[in-house]
Amino acid sequence: MAAAGPSVFLLMVNGQVESAQFPEYDDLYCKYCFVYGQDWAPTAGLEEGISQITSKSQDVRQALVWNFPIDVTFKSTNPYGWPQIVLSVYGPDVFGNDVVRGYGAVHVPFSPGRHKRTIPMFVPESASTLQKFTSWFMGRRPEYTDPKVVAQGEGREGENTETEIPRVARLWLCPAQLTLFCPQ
Amino acid sequence: MAEAHVIGQIVGATGFSENSLFCKWGVHTGAAWKLLSGIREGQTQVDTPQIGDMAYWSHPIDLHFATKGLQGWPRLHLQVWSQDSFGRCQLAGYGFCHVPSSPGTHKLDCPTWRPLGSWREQLARAFVGGGPQLLHGDTIYSGADRYRLHTAAGGTVHLELGLLLRHFDRYGVEC
């Protein structure tokens, strides 16, 4: 029996970063990027983006809405390294500096269809109380030099993060596989 | 060889009495399973919830297995630890859950337990911290010597795992 060669399949992701809930912060923008394994490559669309700055609505919902489109297609031969979308949210602090308000990551869903994902967002914590005060004062909060580390598992020991709930970003992701990898 | 991809996240944990939690995780499989890509074990960051109960890790898991048999289906074992402001770590709970066997995305809630010691050890744990821990990590996922243990409940770890299977039908396995 002839062995089948590696089969290429395409993963098309449409969707949007819909909104976020950050009770204490306002005037936020978000950046998204995709992190994927070595066997994956983007073939169409944008794999990174920066949204507009949004303010909270005046009504009871206090919603921060971006409605920011995501449209990208990947090709791969192997599900290992399935793409993850990494979101980073930034906003001004009391002195007007741009500081990070949260990072979050989630895998692109496997099955075609409309999926809503609510991602918790976390920030790295300062190592000591003095550093917390200094970073508040100077506007230089601890942040990751490369947000893509949020999507990786190695090297997380020894990191301290804090999450204030609810701080979530809502995403709609609609992936479609143009060649089904796993028909079962 | 049949292949399985386990792709997902350790989302977080609720119900623990301590704040500042982190999780050490690992995947145990039988002898017929071989890990082709991915990291079999790891440790999450320490997360401190400021408001509310849930500690969020969002720790990604991406494993690619090849297997010749169904025995030893992968099991994810977890150890949740808490870290205090001095940097000391104390065990908060052990837990395990099997990786699901049907393809698709699954939300899993893994309950945890921690060993209780004698009344002296429990008193010491309340005041000073520390407490008994398992000597052999495989007791977390095996039932063999459990009857010796007296344990108390910890919180729950929440996971979202997706499973993709390939070539299982060639071996007559319906998933």
GROMACS .gro file of C-alpha atoms in nm:
model
  359
    1MET     CA    1   0.000   0.000   0.000
    2ALA     CA    2   0.148   0.333  -0.096
    3ALA     CA    3   0.206   0.558   0.202
    4ALA     CA    4   0.023   0.891   0.187
    5GLY     CA    5   0.248   1.196   0.185
    6PRO     CA    6   0.202   1.472   0.440
    7SER     CA    7  -0.133   1.632   0.372
    8VAL     CA    8  -0.162   2.006   0.383
    9PHE     CA    9  -0.473   2.153   0.535
   10LEU     CA   10  -0.588   2.510   0.563
   11LEU     CA   11  -0.744   2.678   0.863
   12MET     CA   12  -0.935   2.997   0.797
   13VAL     CA   13  -1.024   3.208   1.098
   14ASN     CA   14  -1.278   3.489   1.079
   15GLY     CA   15  -1.395   3.676   1.377
   16GLN     CA   16  -1.369   3.983   1.591
   17VAL     CA   17  -1.244   4.102   1.923
   18GLU     CA   18  -1.583   4.215   2.038
   19SER     CA   19  -1.550   4.390   2.371
   20ALA     CA   20  -1.392   4.389   2.712
   21GLN     CA   21  -1.489   4.443   3.070
   22PHE     CA   22  -1.237   4.632   3.277
   23PRO     CA   23  -1.423   4.798   3.561
   24GLU     CA   24  -1.142   5.030   3.674
   25TYR     CA   25  -0.990   5.136   3.345
   26ASP     CA   26  -1.104   5.338   3.048
   27ASP     CA   27  -0.971   5.445   2.704
   28LEU     CA   28  -0.825   5.110   2.618
   29TYR     CA   29  -0.692   4.961   2.296
   30CYS     CA   30  -0.595   4.606   2.225
   31LYS     CA   31  -0.337   4.432   2.011
   32TYR     CA   32  -0.375   4.078   1.887
   33CYS     CA   33  -0.120   3.843   1.740
   34PHE     CA   34  -0.111   3.473   1.661
   35VAL     CA   35   0.137   3.225   1.801
   36TYR     CA   36   0.174   2.895   1.619
   37GLY     CA   37   0.411   2.602   1.582
   38GLN     CA   38   0.684   2.547   1.328
   39ASP     CA   39   0.463   2.350   1.093
   40TRP     CA   40   0.220   2.638   1.053
   41ALA     CA   41   0.240   2.940   0.827
   42PRO     CA   42  -0.006   3.221   0.759
   43THR     CA   43  -0.110   3.231   0.395
   44ALA     CA   44  -0.359   3.515   0.385
   45GLY     CA   45  -0.479   3.796   0.604
   46LEU     CA   46  -0.313   3.977   0.888
   47GLU     CA   47  -0.167   3.789   1.179
   48GLU     CA   48  -0.126   4.098   1.395
   49GLY     CA   49  -0.331   4.407   1.452
   50ILE     CA   50  -0.390   4.707   1.676
   51SER     CA   51  -0.741   4.823   1.747
   52GLN     CA   52  -0.887   5.168   1.800
   53ILE     CA   53  -0.899   5.328   2.145
   54THR     CA   54  -1.239   5.285   2.300
   55SER     CA   55  -1.410   5.450   2.593
   56LYS     CA   56  -1.672   5.307   2.823
   57SER     CA   57  -2.030   5.356   2.726
   58GLN     CA   58  -2.226   5.593   2.947
   59ASP     CA   59  -2.504   5.350   3.014
   60VAL     CA   60  -2.535   5.081   3.278
   61ARG     CA   61  -2.338   4.825   3.074
   62GLN     CA   62  -2.010   5.021   3.096
   63ALA     CA   63  -1.903   4.833   2.788
   64LEU     CA   64  -1.570   4.881   2.610
   65VAL     CA   65  -1.646   4.782   2.252
   66TRP     CA   66  -1.387   4.737   1.979
   67ASN     CA   67  -1.562   4.517   1.721
   68PHE     CA   68  -1.214   4.468   1.576
   69PRO     CA   69  -1.198   4.226   1.281
   70ILE     CA   70  -0.976   3.920   1.265
   71ASP     CA   71  -0.927   3.756   0.927
   72VAL     CA   72  -0.641   3.517   0.872
   73THR     CA   73  -0.578   3.183   0.701
   74PHE     CA   74  -0.310   2.937   0.808
   75LYS     CA   75  -0.176   2.633   0.633
   76SER     CA   76  -0.017   2.338   0.806
   77THR     CA   77   0.066   1.970   0.784
   78ASN     CA   78   0.038   1.896   1.156
   79PRO     CA   79  -0.206   1.999   1.429
   80TYR     CA   80   0.082   2.033   1.674
   81GLY     CA   81   0.131   2.402   1.738
   82TRP     CA   82  -0.235   2.483   1.671
   83PRO     CA   83  -0.256   2.864   1.656
   84GLN     CA   84  -0.331   3.064   1.964
   85ILE     CA   85  -0.448   3.421   1.960
   86VAL     CA   86  -0.272   3.645   2.213
   87LEU     CA   87  -0.445   3.963   2.320
   88SER     CA   88  -0.276   4.251   2.500
   89VAL     CA   89  -0.480   4.541   2.629
   90TYR     CA   90  -0.321   4.881   2.696
   91GLY     CA   91  -0.448   5.203   2.839
   92PRO     CA   92  -0.336   5.530   2.996
   93ASP     CA   93  -0.257   5.557   3.364
   94VAL     CA   94  -0.313   5.857   3.588
   95PHE     CA   95  -0.012   6.040   3.446
   96GLY     CA   96  -0.100   5.970   3.083
   97ASN     CA   97   0.156   5.695   3.015
   98ASP     CA   98   0.055   5.394   2.811
   99VAL     CA   99   0.063   5.092   3.038
  100VAL     CA  100  -0.041   4.733   2.991
  101ARG     CA  101  -0.373   4.639   3.147
  102GLY     CA  102  -0.386   4.270   3.065
  103TYR     CA  103  -0.262   3.979   2.858
  104GLY     CA  104  -0.459   3.674   2.759
  105ALA     CA  105  -0.442   3.387   2.513
  106VAL     CA  106  -0.669   3.119   2.378
  107HIS     CA  107  -0.644   2.847   2.114
  108VAL     CA  108  -0.836   2.893   1.791
  109PRO     CA  109  -1.134   2.653   1.815
  110PHE     CA  110  -1.108   2.321   1.633
  111SER     CA  111  -1.449   2.288   1.484
  112PRO     CA  112  -1.613   2.505   1.224
  113GLY     CA  113  -1.890   2.728   1.351
  114ARG     CA  114  -1.935   3.034   1.562
  115HIS     CA  115  -1.755   3.025   1.895
  116LYS     CA  116  -1.760   3.286   2.165
  117ARG     CA  117  -1.463   3.295   2.393
  118THR     CA  118  -1.429   3.499   2.707
  119ILE     CA  119  -1.064   3.533   2.798
  120PRO     CA  120  -0.945   3.627   3.145
  121MET     CA  121  -0.665   3.882   3.133
  122PHE     CA  122  -0.375   3.902   3.372
  123VAL     CA  123  -0.086   4.138   3.436
  124PRO     CA  124   0.259   4.055   3.567
  125GLU     CA  125   0.298   4.158   3.926
  126SER     CA  126   0.577   4.373   4.062
  127ALA     CA  127   0.825   4.185   4.273
  128SER     CA  128   0.800   4.403   4.583
  129THR     CA  129   0.583   4.675   4.732
  130LEU     CA  130   0.850   4.935   4.663
  131GLN     CA  131   0.861   4.832   4.301
  132LYS     CA  132   0.483   4.852   4.285
  133PHE     CA  133   0.494   5.211   4.403
  134THR     CA  134   0.784   5.302   4.175
  135SER     CA  135   0.618   5.154   3.873
  136TRP     CA  136   0.290   5.331   3.952
  137PHE     CA  137   0.472   5.659   3.993
  138MET     CA  138   0.698   5.632   3.690
  139GLY     CA  139   0.435   5.479   3.465
  140ARG     CA  140   0.659   5.184   3.384
  141ARG     CA  141   0.465   4.877   3.484
  142PRO     CA  142   0.612   4.529   3.450
  143GLU     CA  143   0.526   4.406   3.107
  144TYR     CA  144   0.645   4.132   2.874
  145THR     CA  145   0.898   4.236   2.610
  146ASP     CA  146   0.731   3.993   2.374
  147PRO     CA  147   0.361   3.927   2.443
  148LYS     CA  148   0.395   3.592   2.266
  149VAL     CA  149   0.534   3.438   2.584
  150VAL     CA  150   0.176   3.439   2.714
  151ALA     CA  151   0.100   3.159   2.469
  152GLN     CA  152   0.390   2.943   2.573
  153GLY     CA  153   0.400   2.697   2.856
  154GLU     CA  154   0.771   2.686   2.931
  155GLY     CA  155   0.934   2.933   3.161
  156ARG     CA  156   0.626   3.030   3.353
  157GLU     CA  157   0.756   2.914   3.687
  158GLY     CA  158   0.865   3.203   3.898
  159GLU     CA  159   0.628   3.447   3.734
  160ASN     CA  160   0.377   3.619   3.952
  161THR     CA  161   0.065   3.760   3.800
  162GLU     CA  162  -0.247   3.914   3.933
  163THR     CA  163  -0.593   3.900   3.793
  164GLU     CA  164  -0.870   4.128   3.899
  165ILE     CA  165  -1.199   3.982   3.815
  166PRO     CA  166  -1.384   4.052   3.602
  167ARG     CA  167  -1.129   4.160   3.346
  168VAL     CA  168  -1.223   3.976   3.036
  169ALA     CA  169  -1.207   4.020   2.664
  170ARG     CA  170  -1.474   3.865   2.449
  171LEU     CA  171  -1.383   3.718   2.117
  172TRP     CA  172  -1.589   3.567   1.843
  173LEU     CA  173  -1.393   3.320   1.639
  174CYS     CA  174  -1.528   3.136   1.340
  175PRO     CA  175  -1.271   2.894   1.209
  176ALA     CA  176  -1.335   2.689   0.902
  177GLN     CA  177  -1.114   2.408   0.787
  178LEU     CA  178  -1.087   2.394   0.417
  179THR     CA  179  -0.950   2.043   0.422
  180LEU     CA  180  -1.070   1.838   0.712
  181PHE     CA  181  -0.779   1.690   0.900
  182CYS     CA  182  -0.969   1.452   1.121
  183PRO     CA  183  -1.286   1.323   0.962
  184GLN     CA  184  -1.364   1.119   1.272
  185MET     CA  185   0.018   0.409   1.441
  186ALA     CA  186  -0.280   0.599   1.563
  187GLU     CA  187  -0.219   0.959   1.665
  188ALA     CA  188  -0.384   1.187   1.914
  189HIS     CA  189  -0.344   1.561   1.965
  190VAL     CA  190  -0.433   1.710   2.301
  191ILE     CA  191  -0.455   2.086   2.264
  192GLY     CA  192  -0.600   2.312   2.531
  193GLN     CA  193  -0.544   2.514   2.844
  194ILE     CA  194  -0.534   2.483   3.218
  195VAL     CA  195  -0.772   2.772   3.269
  196GLY     CA  196  -0.753   2.826   3.644
  197ALA     CA  197  -0.868   2.714   3.984
  198THR     CA  198  -1.148   2.798   4.226
  199GLY     CA  199  -1.243   2.698   4.574
  200PHE     CA  200  -0.902   2.700   4.737
  201SER     CA  201  -0.871   2.872   5.070
  202GLU     CA  202  -0.535   3.018   4.980
  203ASN     CA  203  -0.458   3.295   4.734
  204SER     CA  204  -0.150   3.306   4.508
  205LEU     CA  205  -0.177   2.965   4.350
  206PHE     CA  206   0.028   2.785   4.091
  207CYS     CA  207  -0.008   2.444   3.938
  208LYS     CA  208   0.248   2.179   3.848
  209TRP     CA  209   0.105   1.949   3.584
  210GLY     CA  210   0.217   1.644   3.400
  211VAL     CA  211   0.076   1.382   3.165
  212HIS     CA  212   0.118   1.013   3.235
  213THR     CA  213   0.061   0.754   2.963
  214GLY     CA  214   0.101   0.380   2.929
  215ALA     CA  215   0.393   0.208   2.763
  216ALA     CA  216   0.224   0.188   2.423
  217TRP     CA  217   0.204   0.568   2.393
  218LYS     CA  218   0.488   0.778   2.260
  219LEU     CA  219   0.510   1.156   2.284
  220LEU     CA  220   0.602   1.292   1.943
  221SER     CA  221   0.592   1.665   2.014
  222GLY     CA  222   0.512   1.882   2.309
  223ILE     CA  223   0.618   1.909   2.667
  224ARG     CA  224   0.494   1.640   2.897
  225GLU     CA  225   0.501   1.842   3.218
  226GLY     CA  226   0.526   2.197   3.334
  227GLN     CA  227   0.443   2.455   3.590
  228THR     CA  228   0.215   2.754   3.559
  229GLN     CA  229   0.280   3.103   3.684
  230VAL     CA  230   0.166   3.213   4.029
  231ASP     CA  231  -0.160   3.402   4.001
  232THR     CA  232  -0.312   3.621   4.271
  233PRO     CA  233  -0.674   3.714   4.219
  234GLN     CA  234  -0.742   4.065   4.345
  235ILE     CA  235  -1.119   4.037   4.337
  236GLY     CA  236  -1.309   3.712   4.342
  237ASP     CA  237  -1.212   3.357   4.394
  238MET     CA  238  -1.071   3.223   4.070
  239ALA     CA  239  -0.699   3.215   3.998
  240TYR     CA  240  -0.642   3.223   3.621
  241TRP     CA  241  -0.341   3.060   3.461
  242SER     CA  242  -0.446   3.011   3.095
  243HIS     CA  243  -0.155   2.772   3.063
  244PRO     CA  244  -0.139   2.618   2.713
  245ILE     CA  245  -0.108   2.243   2.662
  246ASP     CA  246  -0.015   2.105   2.319
  247LEU     CA  247   0.078   1.738   2.297
  248HIS     CA  248   0.108   1.502   2.004
  249PHE     CA  249   0.099   1.131   2.087
  250ALA     CA  250   0.138   0.822   1.873
  251THR     CA  251   0.006   0.497   2.008
  252LYS     CA  252  -0.014   0.128   1.936
  253GLY     CA  253  -0.276   0.046   2.197
  254LEU     CA  254  -0.556   0.192   2.403
  255GLN     CA  255  -0.414   0.088   2.738
  256GLY     CA  256  -0.267   0.371   2.935
  257TRP     CA  257  -0.487   0.641   2.785
  258PRO     CA  258  -0.325   0.974   2.886
  259ARG     CA  259  -0.400   1.111   3.229
  260LEU     CA  260  -0.327   1.465   3.333
  261HIS     CA  261  -0.211   1.492   3.694
  262LEU     CA  262  -0.201   1.821   3.879
  263GLN     CA  263  -0.052   1.958   4.198
  264VAL     CA  264  -0.180   2.294   4.312
  265TRP     CA  265   0.049   2.488   4.544
  266SER     CA  266   0.011   2.821   4.711
  267GLN     CA  267   0.288   3.072   4.759
  268ASP     CA  268   0.286   3.319   5.047
  269SER     CA  269   0.436   3.667   5.058
  270PHE     CA  270   0.765   3.525   5.187
  271GLY     CA  271   0.796   3.300   4.884
  272ARG     CA  272   0.730   2.976   5.071
  273CYS     CA  273   0.523   2.714   4.892
  274GLN     CA  274   0.257   2.500   5.054
  275LEU     CA  275   0.060   2.218   4.899
  276ALA     CA  276  -0.303   2.302   4.829
  277GLY     CA  277  -0.421   1.992   4.648
  278TYR     CA  278  -0.351   1.695   4.422
  279GLY     CA  279  -0.582   1.593   4.139
  280PHE     CA  280  -0.592   1.404   3.814
  281CYS     CA  281  -0.826   1.362   3.521
  282HIS     CA  282  -0.822   1.147   3.210
  283VAL     CA  283  -0.785   1.317   2.876
  284PRO     CA  284  -1.128   1.281   2.707
  285SER     CA  285  -1.166   1.006   2.452
  286SER     CA  286  -1.405   1.170   2.207
  287PRO     CA  287  -1.275   1.429   1.963
  288GLY     CA  288  -1.377   1.788   2.018
  289THR     CA  289  -1.346   2.049   2.288
  290HIS     CA  290  -1.423   1.957   2.645
  291LYS     CA  291  -1.450   2.161   2.965
  292LEU     CA  292  -1.317   1.963   3.256
  293ASP     CA  293  -1.339   2.029   3.629
  294CYS     CA  294  -1.081   1.839   3.826
  295PRO     CA  295  -1.144   1.815   4.202
  296THR     CA  296  -0.840   1.809   4.428
  297TRP     CA  297  -0.752   1.665   4.767
  298ARG     CA  298  -0.467   1.704   5.008
  299PRO     CA  299  -0.330   1.457   5.261
  300LEU     CA  300  -0.418   1.527   5.623
  301GLY     CA  301  -0.164   1.428   5.880
  302SER     CA  302  -0.200   1.366   6.249
  303TRP     CA  303  -0.374   1.633   6.460
  304ARG     CA  304  -0.033   1.774   6.547
  305GLU     CA  305   0.056   1.815   6.183
  306GLN     CA  306  -0.278   1.978   6.110
  307LEU     CA  307  -0.226   2.225   6.392
  308ALA     CA  308   0.125   2.300   6.273
  309ARG     CA  309  -0.007   2.357   5.922
  310ALA     CA  310  -0.263   2.606   6.044
  311PHE     CA  311  -0.005   2.811   6.232
  312VAL     CA  312   0.325   2.766   6.056
  313GLY     CA  313   0.238   2.619   5.719
  314GLY     CA  314   0.382   2.317   5.547
  315GLY     CA  315   0.198   1.993   5.590
  316PRO     CA  316   0.233   1.640   5.460
  317GLN     CA  317   0.299   1.570   5.092
  318LEU     CA  318   0.305   1.251   4.891
  319LEU     CA  319   0.642   1.083   4.857
  320HIS     CA  320   0.554   0.916   4.529
  321GLY     CA  321   0.376   1.128   4.274
  322ASP     CA  322   0.212   0.833   4.102
  323THR     CA  323  -0.036   0.793   4.387
  324ILE     CA  324  -0.209   1.098   4.241
  325TYR     CA  325  -0.330   0.903   3.939
  326SER     CA  326  -0.318   0.542   4.055
  327GLY     CA  327  -0.554   0.372   4.295
  328ALA     CA  328  -0.306   0.121   4.431
  329ASP     CA  329  -0.217   0.236   4.780
  330ARG     CA  330  -0.484   0.495   4.837
  331TYR     CA  331  -0.644   0.310   5.125
  332ARG     CA  332  -0.360   0.422   5.346
  333LEU     CA  333  -0.439   0.790   5.302
  334HIS     CA  334  -0.667   1.020   5.499
  335THR     CA  335  -0.731   1.332   5.295
  336ALA     CA  336  -0.933   1.653   5.289
  337ALA     CA  337  -1.085   1.827   4.991
  338GLY     CA  338  -0.912   2.112   4.813
  339GLY     CA  339  -1.059   2.333   4.540
  340THR     CA  340  -1.129   2.257   4.174
  341VAL     CA  341  -0.901   2.304   3.874
  342HIS     CA  342  -1.073   2.402   3.549
  343LEU     CA  343  -0.937   2.286   3.216
  344GLU     CA  344  -1.042   2.315   2.856
  345LEU     CA  345  -0.897   2.037   2.647
  346GLY     CA  346  -0.948   1.969   2.281
  347LEU     CA  347  -0.881   1.632   2.129
  348LEU     CA  348  -0.803   1.547   1.767
  349LEU     CA  349  -0.767   1.181   1.672
  350ARG     CA  350  -0.622   1.025   1.361
  351HIS     CA  351  -0.611   0.672   1.217
  352PHE     CA  352  -0.795   0.515   1.509
  353ASP     CA  353  -1.045   0.364   1.268
  354ARG     CA  354  -0.767   0.168   1.096
  355TYR     CA  355  -0.730  -0.027   1.417
  356GLY     CA  356  -1.098  -0.080   1.454
  357VAL     CA  357  -1.143   0.173   1.732
  358GLU     CA  358  -1.451   0.389   1.723
  359CYS     CA  359  -1.407   0.723   1.899
   0.00000   0.00000   0.00000
